[in-house]
C-alpha cells in the first residue's frame, strides 16, 4: 500500500460527521480606511505618502527616486503603471520592466536600488499591501532591491484579511504576498533590526482615485 | 536526544543556574506574552473568534482525509507535486531524491519545525548537500550546532557576544557585538549570496488551504520569500494537520497566529504559494513539491490526544508557562518545547523516551488560557501521566513507592505505623529539620526536602497541648 493510501485509510477509519461552522465575518467598521492603513503601516515601520490623485502620485515617485539617489529601478508592468512609458516619464534612471525588458531579471533585481510595484488590494486593519505574481509581475522585483515602492489607489483598500478573503474570486496565481512593512528581525537578543533579508524600506504612495 | 524524568530535571537545573539564559528567557517570554495580550485586546469579539477557530480546527480534523484529498487535487491542478510521507525518514528520502534528481549542491531553508522534527539537515549533509538555514535565529543556532530553544525565537539562548564571535569565525569579518544592525547586515550579505546560488529552497508551511491548493508561509525577515522564489525548485514539508478547508478558515487562522505569537496583527510577510511559476510569470520556481508529513500524527485522530493536532505552533503556551520560562527549550530534548512540546514529543517520539515531559508542568492552566485554539494541554499532560503508570514506563522504584504510598494513605492505622517507621529510617539522613538526600534524588541541591517532624500533628492535637496554648483567652 502506498504511503498516501496508508495515511488516508488511517484517517478515514476515525472519520466522524462534523458540522463545519459558518464563516467568521469581519466585525470591523473603520470610519476611514486610508487613515487606519496609514496609521498601522507607519507603526510597523513602513512609510506612507498620501497623494491627491494619480498625477500627484507619479510626482511623489519621482521625488522619492531622486531622494534615494536610485540608479537602477525594476518595475512591475501592472496597473496602475502599465500604460506608462517609465523610461520617458523618469529618464534619469535605468529601468527594467518585468516581462518586457531583455536580460536576466534575477541579476538586474539583485543589483537594483528600488523595486516599484502596483498592488491587488490593501488591508486597512493591518497596513498590508497584496502583491501577486503574473504576466509582467515579478516576485524578485519587490524582494531583492533594498527598497520596495508600491503605488496604491485608495479604491483597492478593504477593511481586513477577513473582508479580503470574503471577496475572493477565481484561482490565485502562483504567488501572492501580503506585505505589512519592511523586513525585520529580533533574533539577536530581542533587539529589533530592520532589513534583514527583504527590503529595508517599504514605501507606499497612496493616492485617491 | 531524549528527556526522561532524570534528564529533564538535570537540564532544567543547569538552565536555572545560567543567569544569562534566565534573563534572556524572562525578557523574551515577557515581551511576547504582553505583546500577545495587547494585540488580541484590539480585536473585536476576540473570545468568540477563538471559540469559532476551535470549532473550525476540530471539524477539520474530523474529516481530515477528505480535506487533504481536496488539497491534493487543487494543488496538483495548480501544477504542484504532492508527496505523502508516513515517517520522518520517508520525508527525508523524498526531499533528498528531489535534490539529487536536480543535481543540487546547495539548499537554502526557511524556518521549519517539521524539518527540525525529521532531522532533514543531517540527512542532506550526509549526502553531500549543504543546507543553509536562512532565518537569522536558525542560522545562528546552525552555526552553533544547537537545537532551537523556542518555537518562534530559536536563538534566544545566545548572547550578542556569542553571536558576534560565531559570525567572525564564519565570515572572517570583525564585527562588534554591540552593533546589532551591523551583525544583521553581515548576515544579510552572506546569506544573500547563498539565496542566489542555491539550487533548491526548502520551507515548512503554516497552512495548507484546501480550497485552492495553496500553501501559506508567514515570516518577518523575508527569507521564506527568497527560499520559495529564487531557486528553480521549492520543496515544502508540512505536517498533515496544518490544513484549512477554506480561505475563510485560513483568514481566521492568520488573524490569530501572529497576534498570539509575536503580538503582531500579521507578520511582515504572509506568503501564499499556489503551484510553480506560470509560463507567463517573469520569475519564480519551475517546480513546487509539497511533502505531507504524517510521522505519528494520523494515529492520534480519534484518540484522547487528537486535540493536540489543532496546534498552530504560535508559541503562546511557551511564553505563558512557568516551567518553560525557567527551564528553557533545550531541557525538553526535542525541537518542540514548552507545554505543547511536553504533550506532542511523547506522542510523536515515544513516551518512554520523553517520560519526564508530562511532569514538566505545574498544571496551572496558563497554557490553555492563552492558546488560540483553546487546546486543553493540562488535561493531556494528566492523561500522559496516567499512560505512564499503565505502560509502566516509570522507573520501578518510582511506581513501587507510589503504590506503597497509595496503600498506606488509605488506612489511618498503616499511616501511623508507616510514618513512625520512616521517622526511624530517616535518622541517618536527617540534618536538623531537613533531609540530606543523595544528588540523584535531589538534582541541583538548591532546595532540601524537609524531614518528617519528630511528632505528628495528629499526636500533638490528641495530647491537648494546643488547647492549653490557644484556649486561654
Ligand atoms: S498549543 Fe496552542 S498556544 Fe501552544 S503553540 Fe500550539 S496553538 Fe500555540
XYZ file of C-alpha atoms and ligand atoms in Angstrom:
690
model
C 0.000 0.000 0.000
C 1.307 3.449 -0.838
C 2.069 5.910 1.953
C -0.773 8.030 0.632
C -3.344 5.256 0.987
C -1.939 4.165 4.303
C -2.275 7.681 5.751
C -5.690 8.371 4.240
C -7.050 4.993 5.371
C -5.819 5.580 8.885
C -7.542 8.970 8.921
C -10.712 7.611 7.349
C -11.042 4.845 9.913
C -11.648 7.554 12.511
C -13.638 9.958 10.406
C -16.725 11.413 12.094
C -19.550 13.578 10.803
C -18.750 17.200 11.543
C -20.608 20.437 11.166
C -18.197 22.935 9.673
C -19.013 26.318 11.256
C -20.314 29.177 9.118
C -17.511 31.578 8.109
C -16.490 34.163 10.684
C -17.117 37.590 9.220
C -15.261 40.792 9.974
C -16.550 42.839 12.921
C -14.524 45.844 11.835
C -16.023 49.097 10.762
C -13.270 51.646 10.191
C -14.640 55.133 9.508
C -11.637 55.938 7.284
C -9.793 53.042 5.669
C -6.913 55.156 4.345
C -6.391 56.665 7.777
C -6.246 53.282 9.502
C -3.982 51.852 6.787
C -1.564 54.749 7.183
C -1.524 54.524 10.969
C -0.909 50.789 11.111
C 1.709 50.614 8.384
C 3.585 53.570 9.871
C 3.538 51.918 13.295
C 5.040 48.815 11.621
C 7.973 50.939 10.338
C 6.584 51.222 6.830
C 6.188 54.633 5.186
C 3.025 56.051 3.633
C 2.875 59.091 1.390
C -0.578 60.376 0.538
C -1.290 61.906 -2.868
C -4.443 63.643 -4.108
C -4.539 61.876 -7.486
C -2.575 59.679 -9.891
C -0.593 62.601 -11.341
C 0.434 63.701 -7.869
C 1.402 60.120 -7.055
C 3.728 59.990 -10.075
C 5.358 63.207 -8.878
C 5.848 61.698 -5.438
C 7.530 58.674 -7.010
C 9.840 60.996 -8.920
C 10.783 62.793 -5.707
C 11.359 59.542 -3.817
C 13.548 58.027 -6.543
C 15.688 61.150 -6.608
C 15.887 61.323 -2.826
C 17.015 57.713 -2.746
C 19.613 58.534 -5.391
C 18.410 55.478 -7.225
C 20.206 54.407 -10.387
C 18.640 51.119 -11.355
C 14.920 50.546 -10.885
C 12.898 47.427 -11.666
C 9.185 47.914 -12.240
C 6.272 45.517 -12.447
C 4.287 46.061 -15.605
C 0.895 46.211 -13.987
C -1.920 48.551 -13.018
C -1.772 51.458 -12.420
C 1.629 51.796 -14.127
C 1.062 49.547 -17.149
C 0.019 52.263 -19.578
C 3.064 54.319 -18.689
C 6.388 54.534 -20.542
C 8.570 54.703 -17.434
C 11.725 55.476 -19.419
C 10.059 58.592 -20.772
C 8.340 59.534 -17.536
C 11.529 59.208 -15.465
C 14.509 59.369 -17.823
C 17.058 59.797 -15.010
C 17.034 56.102 -14.129
C 17.955 52.807 -15.728
C 14.733 50.769 -15.957
C 13.944 47.089 -16.151
C 10.324 46.391 -16.958
C 9.305 42.897 -15.813
C 8.031 40.772 -18.676
C 9.228 43.327 -21.278
C 12.892 44.241 -20.855
C 15.534 41.950 -22.304
C 18.041 40.298 -19.982
C 18.141 38.323 -16.771
C 15.635 39.684 -14.309
C 17.244 37.954 -11.342
C 20.600 39.634 -11.797
C 19.002 43.007 -12.526
C 16.912 42.797 -9.348
C 19.953 41.705 -7.325
C 21.697 44.926 -8.324
C 18.685 47.257 -8.417
C 18.206 50.108 -5.940
C 14.419 50.146 -5.968
C 11.601 47.795 -6.934
C 8.406 49.558 -7.980
C 5.081 47.726 -7.980
C 1.354 48.173 -8.006
C -0.939 46.163 -5.757
C -4.045 43.974 -5.971
C -5.519 45.046 -2.679
C -4.612 46.794 0.545
C -5.820 45.868 4.026
C -6.532 48.789 6.343
C -6.532 46.902 9.635
C -3.024 45.514 9.293
C -1.475 48.068 6.928
C -0.846 45.354 4.351
C -0.417 45.545 0.588
C -1.228 42.493 -1.540
C 1.221 41.893 -4.390
C 0.817 38.995 -6.861
C 2.865 37.259 -9.490
C 1.592 37.048 -13.039
C 2.384 38.292 -16.533
C 4.641 41.334 -16.099
C 4.624 40.843 -12.343
C 7.940 39.761 -10.894
C 8.369 38.393 -7.376
C 12.022 39.332 -7.167
C 11.281 42.970 -8.043
C 9.622 43.512 -4.683
C 12.053 41.289 -2.806
C 15.699 41.722 -3.816
C 16.143 45.534 -4.015
C 16.715 47.375 -0.708
C 13.610 49.490 -1.272
C 10.123 48.357 -2.245
C 7.991 51.207 -3.505
C 4.306 50.474 -4.103
C 1.755 52.722 -5.752
C -1.692 52.032 -4.352
C -5.049 53.646 -5.179
C -7.423 54.092 -2.216
C -10.164 52.282 -4.165
C -8.479 48.930 -3.552
C -8.474 49.358 0.228
C -10.515 46.816 2.111
C -11.089 46.558 5.833
C -9.050 43.487 6.772
C -7.949 39.979 5.891
C -11.475 38.668 6.559
C -13.140 41.070 4.139
C -10.361 40.464 1.629
C -10.794 36.694 1.613
C -14.603 37.020 1.664
C -14.384 38.921 -1.641
C -12.139 36.341 -3.329
C -12.769 35.286 -6.887
C -11.277 32.537 -9.015
C -7.992 30.720 -8.624
C -4.956 32.712 -7.436
C -1.718 32.903 -9.437
C 1.495 31.175 -8.395
C 2.435 33.689 -5.744
C 0.673 36.270 -3.683
C 2.203 38.080 -0.757
C 0.753 40.361 1.889
C 3.437 42.911 2.763
C 2.954 44.744 6.068
C 6.251 46.589 6.493
C 9.988 46.402 5.835
C 11.807 43.131 6.509
C 12.719 42.825 10.168
C 14.060 40.546 12.857
C 14.508 40.451 16.612
C 16.564 37.269 16.661
C 19.604 38.825 18.332
C 18.734 39.430 21.985
C 15.232 40.525 21.041
C 16.554 43.794 19.629
C 14.614 44.995 16.604
C 16.720 45.246 13.436
C 15.236 46.411 10.142
C 16.109 44.971 6.763
C 17.444 41.507 7.293
C 16.620 39.663 4.067
C 13.880 41.554 2.289
C 13.629 45.290 1.531
C 14.939 47.631 4.216
C 12.348 50.236 3.346
C 8.742 49.743 2.306
C 7.201 52.928 0.946
C 3.576 53.158 -0.180
C 2.322 56.050 -2.260
C -1.388 56.021 -1.522
C -3.434 58.147 -3.898
C -7.131 58.961 -4.217
C -8.720 57.705 -7.418
C 18.082 13.378 22.350
C 15.557 12.335 24.942
C 14.000 13.772 28.088
C 13.339 11.205 30.759
C 12.480 12.462 34.219
C 16.078 12.453 35.309
C 17.319 14.109 32.111
C 14.686 16.816 32.211
C 15.406 17.625 35.844
C 19.102 17.693 35.206
C 18.968 20.038 32.190
C 16.366 22.227 33.855
C 18.615 22.716 36.857
C 21.550 23.566 34.612
C 19.334 26.151 32.861
C 18.172 27.631 36.150
C 21.779 28.208 37.260
C 22.523 30.045 33.991
C 21.887 33.688 34.868
C 22.281 34.930 31.302
C 19.801 32.386 29.995
C 17.347 33.222 32.752
C 17.329 36.897 31.868
C 17.000 36.126 28.131
C 14.060 33.801 28.797
C 12.447 36.278 31.135
C 12.849 39.120 28.612
C 11.610 37.231 25.567
C 8.677 35.425 27.132
C 7.522 38.584 28.869
C 7.762 40.617 25.667
C 5.869 38.016 23.610
C 3.312 37.480 26.365
C 2.399 41.115 26.802
C 2.534 41.691 23.052
C 0.000 38.920 22.667
C -2.349 40.365 25.277
C -2.295 43.822 23.678
C -2.682 42.542 20.120
C -5.682 40.357 20.942
C -7.349 43.052 23.047
C -7.549 45.167 19.914
C -9.666 42.607 18.010
C -13.481 42.862 18.246
C -15.144 39.810 19.845
C -11.850 38.022 20.013
C -13.006 35.422 22.544
C -15.871 34.404 20.253
C -13.403 34.330 17.383
C -11.239 31.881 19.330
C -14.274 29.708 20.046
C -15.046 29.742 16.351
C -11.473 28.814 15.491
C -11.590 25.911 17.910
C -14.701 24.602 16.134
C -13.037 25.005 12.749
C -9.955 23.074 13.860
C -11.990 20.330 15.440
C -14.366 19.948 12.472
C -11.404 19.917 10.080
C -9.676 17.098 11.937
C -12.873 15.022 11.961
C -12.826 14.991 8.164
C -9.121 15.351 7.564
C -8.811 12.701 4.844
C -11.433 14.462 2.760
C -9.783 17.879 3.163
C -6.317 16.545 2.390
C -7.599 14.969 -0.802
C -9.187 18.253 -1.817
C -5.906 19.998 -1.111
C -4.002 17.455 -3.156
C -6.410 17.767 -6.073
C -6.261 21.565 -6.179
C -2.522 21.833 -5.559
C -1.908 19.316 -8.346
C -4.215 21.216 -10.674
C -2.121 24.324 -9.983
C 0.990 22.386 -11.027
C 2.437 21.461 -7.639
C 3.612 17.912 -6.930
C 2.194 16.436 -3.734
C 4.057 13.679 -1.870
C 2.985 11.694 1.188
C 5.432 10.652 3.894
C 4.406 8.127 6.541
C 7.546 8.675 8.600
C 10.259 11.282 9.040
C 12.719 9.028 7.229
C 10.356 8.751 4.283
C 10.033 12.529 4.131
C 13.821 12.947 4.190
C 14.183 10.384 1.418
C 11.608 12.190 -0.746
C 13.361 15.554 -0.295
C 16.799 14.040 -0.893
C 15.520 12.346 -4.045
C 14.262 15.614 -5.490
C 17.550 17.332 -4.651
C 19.617 14.590 -6.237
C 17.468 14.461 -9.339
C 18.289 18.141 -9.904
C 21.958 17.731 -9.002
C 21.565 20.222 -6.168
C 24.639 21.000 -4.046
C 23.359 23.955 -2.008
C 19.952 24.285 -0.384
C 18.529 27.346 1.363
C 15.990 26.730 4.093
C 13.446 28.887 5.823
C 12.472 28.152 9.411
C 10.504 24.951 9.727
C 9.717 22.923 12.834
C 8.717 19.955 10.660
C 12.180 19.685 9.103
C 13.741 20.031 12.575
C 11.491 17.199 13.680
C 12.691 14.849 10.926
C 16.373 15.918 11.124
C 16.439 16.745 7.441
C 19.650 18.792 7.636
C 21.675 15.817 8.843
C 20.338 13.665 6.009
C 21.167 16.294 3.377
C 24.644 16.951 4.786
C 25.435 13.252 4.827
C 24.531 13.083 1.144
C 26.930 15.926 0.376
C 24.275 18.625 0.040
C 24.838 21.780 2.071
C 21.679 23.006 3.826
C 21.828 26.654 4.906
C 19.302 27.925 7.425
C 18.366 31.479 6.494
C 16.117 32.667 9.299
C 18.592 34.714 11.322
C 17.859 32.836 14.547
C 18.035 29.468 12.792
C 21.313 30.395 11.092
C 22.770 31.351 14.468
C 21.876 28.012 16.024
C 23.023 26.165 12.914
C 26.448 27.809 13.247
C 26.433 26.931 16.950
C 25.246 23.366 16.336
C 22.388 23.888 18.815
C 18.774 22.792 18.618
C 16.122 25.560 18.712
C 15.186 26.777 22.182
C 11.853 28.427 21.321
C 9.344 27.613 18.577
C 9.405 31.132 17.161
C 12.648 32.571 18.573
C 15.067 29.677 18.163
C 18.195 31.504 19.329
C 17.022 33.249 22.482
C 19.656 31.360 24.447
C 22.507 33.013 22.525
C 24.017 36.342 23.581
C 25.160 39.055 21.182
C 28.758 38.309 22.157
C 28.474 34.629 21.305
C 26.782 35.568 18.035
C 29.429 38.119 17.060
C 32.142 35.570 17.758
C 30.453 32.936 15.578
C 29.865 35.398 12.741
C 33.507 36.406 12.789
C 34.581 32.791 12.718
C 32.204 32.008 9.850
C 32.868 35.069 7.662
C 36.359 36.159 8.698
C 35.000 39.681 9.265
C 35.308 41.544 12.540
C 32.008 42.770 13.957
C 31.220 44.413 17.245
C 28.794 42.571 19.466
C 27.139 45.860 20.373
C 26.361 46.677 16.766
C 23.235 44.582 16.245
C 22.304 46.292 12.953
C 25.863 45.543 11.804
C 25.522 41.877 12.739
C 22.209 41.741 10.899
C 23.705 43.392 7.808
C 26.570 40.912 7.758
C 24.089 38.025 7.875
C 22.138 39.671 5.063
C 25.190 39.879 2.822
C 26.419 36.348 3.464
C 23.016 34.738 3.111
C 22.049 36.787 0.055
C 24.848 35.056 -1.849
C 23.503 31.693 -0.698
C 19.983 32.558 -1.849
C 21.200 33.449 -5.320
C 23.407 30.367 -5.623
C 21.048 27.729 -4.181
C 19.652 25.033 -6.462
C 16.703 24.340 -4.224
C 14.729 26.019 -1.452
C 13.166 24.119 1.442
C 10.435 25.537 3.632
C 7.866 24.368 6.101
C 4.296 25.537 5.835
C 1.963 27.293 8.253
C -1.258 26.436 6.442
C -2.340 24.289 3.509
C -5.539 25.782 2.107
C -7.604 23.013 0.523
C -9.933 25.289 -1.448
C -7.170 26.496 -3.787
C -4.323 24.057 -3.064
C -2.282 26.932 -1.675
C 0.488 26.895 0.883
C 0.797 29.805 3.333
C 4.101 30.786 4.918
C 4.378 33.578 7.460
C 7.600 35.382 8.381
C 9.114 38.745 9.284
C 12.521 38.571 7.672
C 11.529 37.769 4.105
C 13.776 34.713 3.926
C 10.753 32.498 3.315
C 10.014 34.534 0.194
C 13.592 34.241 -1.024
C 13.693 30.488 -0.362
C 10.496 29.965 -2.333
C 11.136 32.445 -5.174
C 14.830 32.453 -6.052
C 15.868 28.819 -6.696
C 14.341 26.785 -9.554
C 12.887 24.196 -7.162
C 10.886 24.691 -3.968
C 10.095 21.841 -1.571
C 7.808 22.325 1.425
C 7.490 19.829 4.286
C 4.214 20.245 6.152
C 2.557 18.318 8.973
C -0.743 16.850 7.764
C -2.742 18.668 10.444
C -1.875 22.144 9.132
C -4.941 22.276 6.963
C -7.613 24.925 6.469
C -10.523 23.818 4.279
C -11.329 27.325 3.002
C -9.831 30.806 2.787
C -12.387 31.977 5.356
C -10.859 29.496 7.789
C -7.333 30.498 6.811
C -8.171 34.172 7.399
C -9.260 33.493 10.994
C -6.172 31.318 11.478
C -3.943 34.156 10.267
C -5.852 36.682 12.374
C -4.923 34.714 15.490
C -1.490 33.326 14.588
C 0.796 36.367 14.623
C -1.126 38.073 17.393
C -0.730 35.043 19.640
C 2.853 34.559 18.628
C 4.755 37.855 18.425
C 1.928 40.274 19.175
C 1.798 41.491 15.566
C -1.533 41.843 13.745
C 0.059 39.987 10.827
C 3.680 39.064 10.263
C 5.528 41.357 7.839
C 5.106 38.821 5.045
C 2.247 36.403 4.506
C 3.438 34.437 1.500
C 0.920 32.405 -0.463
C 2.157 29.815 -2.937
C -0.177 28.109 -5.381
C 1.862 25.892 -7.654
C 5.066 26.748 -9.544
C 5.626 29.833 -11.725
C 3.200 30.002 -14.637
C 4.717 30.129 -18.146
C 3.966 33.857 -18.383
C 5.475 34.758 -14.992
C 8.789 36.656 -15.236
C 10.324 34.609 -12.377
C 9.621 32.023 -9.684
C 10.408 28.313 -9.245
C 9.795 25.837 -12.070
C 8.819 23.103 -9.621
C 6.928 23.152 -6.349
C 6.796 19.999 -4.224
C 4.688 19.625 -1.102
C 5.570 16.767 1.235
C 2.663 15.965 3.537
C 4.173 14.570 6.725
C 2.456 12.054 8.988
C 5.217 10.825 11.341
C 2.844 9.657 14.052
C 0.116 12.245 13.628
C -2.645 10.274 11.902
C -2.821 7.666 14.644
C -3.786 10.409 17.143
C -7.012 11.142 15.282
C -9.962 9.696 17.163
C -7.970 9.323 20.416
C -7.986 11.420 23.584
C -4.938 13.177 22.143
C -6.490 14.308 18.854
C -6.833 17.845 20.192
C -3.069 18.328 20.130
C -3.274 18.358 16.323
C -5.257 21.600 16.490
C -1.991 23.362 17.355
C -0.829 26.129 15.018
C 2.656 26.433 16.595
C 2.242 30.009 17.762
C 4.402 29.575 20.856
C 1.993 31.390 23.192
C 1.889 28.452 25.597
C 5.680 28.527 25.940
C 5.658 32.177 26.928
C 2.907 31.607 29.479
C 4.430 28.503 31.046
C 6.231 28.942 34.391
C 8.207 25.753 33.761
C 9.355 26.737 30.253
C 10.287 30.209 31.473
C 12.736 28.685 33.928
C 13.852 25.513 32.183
C 14.233 26.907 28.647
C 13.716 24.941 25.462
C 16.677 22.592 25.476
C 15.551 20.697 28.577
C 12.693 19.256 26.509
C 15.217 17.267 24.458
C 13.448 17.754 21.110
C 12.558 20.677 18.819
C 9.138 21.164 20.455
C 9.381 22.735 23.884
C 7.038 24.220 26.459
C 3.588 22.795 27.173
C 2.936 21.864 23.539
C 6.301 20.091 23.410
C 5.574 18.285 26.664
C 2.458 16.800 25.079
C 3.485 16.281 21.484
C 7.020 14.907 21.928
C 5.921 11.845 23.940
C 3.117 11.250 21.435
C 5.215 11.547 18.282
C 8.574 10.279 19.507
C 7.709 7.841 22.322
C 6.535 8.206 25.907
C 9.428 6.064 27.145
C 11.995 8.452 25.685
C 10.204 11.579 26.878
C 8.774 10.300 30.140
C 9.932 13.392 32.024
C 7.914 15.807 29.946
C 4.359 15.088 31.194
C 5.712 16.089 34.622
C 7.295 19.300 33.374
C 4.206 21.219 34.356
C 2.574 22.608 37.454
C -0.829 22.134 35.765
C -1.539 25.802 36.386
C -3.575 26.018 33.189
C -1.903 29.162 31.812
C -1.165 27.386 28.506
C -4.806 26.567 27.912
C -5.818 30.154 28.674
C -3.536 31.655 26.039
C -3.873 29.004 23.321
C -5.658 30.469 20.284
C -7.302 27.079 19.706
C -8.002 26.638 23.444
C -6.211 23.301 23.427
C -6.567 21.577 26.795
C -2.903 20.808 27.295
C -3.179 20.244 31.083
C -5.762 17.522 30.501
C -3.474 15.736 28.068
C -0.490 16.057 30.414
C -2.551 14.220 33.044
C -3.628 11.584 30.509
C 0.021 11.027 29.623
C 0.923 10.630 33.289
C -1.798 8.009 33.612
C -0.494 6.264 30.487
C 2.975 6.204 32.009
C 1.691 4.297 35.020
C -0.301 1.938 32.835
C 2.533 1.325 30.399
C 4.997 1.124 33.295
C 7.487 3.471 31.692
C 8.394 4.995 35.080
C 11.408 3.572 36.925
C 10.355 0.571 39.078
C 11.182 2.296 42.352
C 9.013 5.245 41.454
C 5.906 3.239 40.664
C 6.579 0.965 43.663
C 6.804 3.888 46.052
C 3.702 5.458 44.544
C 1.788 2.218 45.006
C 3.058 1.892 48.579
C 2.065 5.480 49.314
C -1.421 4.931 47.902
C -1.805 1.804 50.039
C -0.519 3.473 53.214
C -2.521 6.655 52.833
C -5.738 4.683 52.530
C -5.619 3.424 56.115
C -5.132 5.612 59.244
C -3.502 2.750 61.126
C -0.989 1.982 58.409
C -0.303 5.687 58.025
C 0.523 5.992 61.715
C 2.861 3.000 61.799
C 4.309 3.867 58.402
C 5.292 7.366 59.455
C 6.703 6.075 62.714
C 8.850 3.697 60.696
C 10.048 6.463 58.357
C 10.947 8.601 61.384
C 13.320 5.882 62.452
C 14.677 5.275 58.978
C 15.343 8.914 58.131
C 17.704 9.369 61.080
C 20.984 8.824 59.200
C 19.887 11.386 56.536
C 18.233 13.996 58.720
C 20.134 17.159 59.477
C 18.051 19.440 61.698
C 14.618 19.518 60.123
C 15.939 18.849 56.587
C 16.914 15.671 54.771
C 20.322 15.312 53.195
C 19.370 13.325 50.102
C 21.858 11.883 47.612
C 22.296 14.031 44.476
C 20.410 11.619 42.229
C 17.249 12.147 44.254
C 17.720 15.886 44.595
C 19.327 17.332 41.462
C 20.657 20.849 41.806
C 20.529 20.592 45.601
C 19.028 24.058 45.632
C 16.157 23.003 47.852
C 16.204 20.498 50.658
C 13.406 18.125 51.339
C 12.102 18.633 54.883
C 12.392 15.687 57.273
C 9.316 14.277 58.983
C 8.732 16.242 62.200
C 9.534 14.499 65.484
C 5.856 14.368 66.401
C 2.912 14.291 64.033
C 0.253 16.973 64.134
C -2.249 14.270 64.968
C -0.234 13.394 68.056
C 0.033 16.974 69.235
C -3.685 17.552 68.675
C -4.645 14.463 70.615
C -2.390 15.374 73.531
C -4.432 18.509 74.207
C -1.372 20.775 74.281
C -2.908 23.052 71.708
C -5.994 23.675 73.897
C -3.784 24.964 76.688
C -1.844 27.266 74.414
C -4.640 28.866 72.426
C -7.744 28.363 74.500
C -6.864 30.679 77.371
C -8.478 33.953 76.358
S -0.654 24.560 21.838
Fe -1.808 26.419 21.432
S -0.581 28.039 22.401
Fe 0.767 26.250 22.233
S 1.851 26.554 20.284
Fe 0.036 25.292 19.851
S -1.531 26.759 19.234
Fe 0.065 27.940 20.259
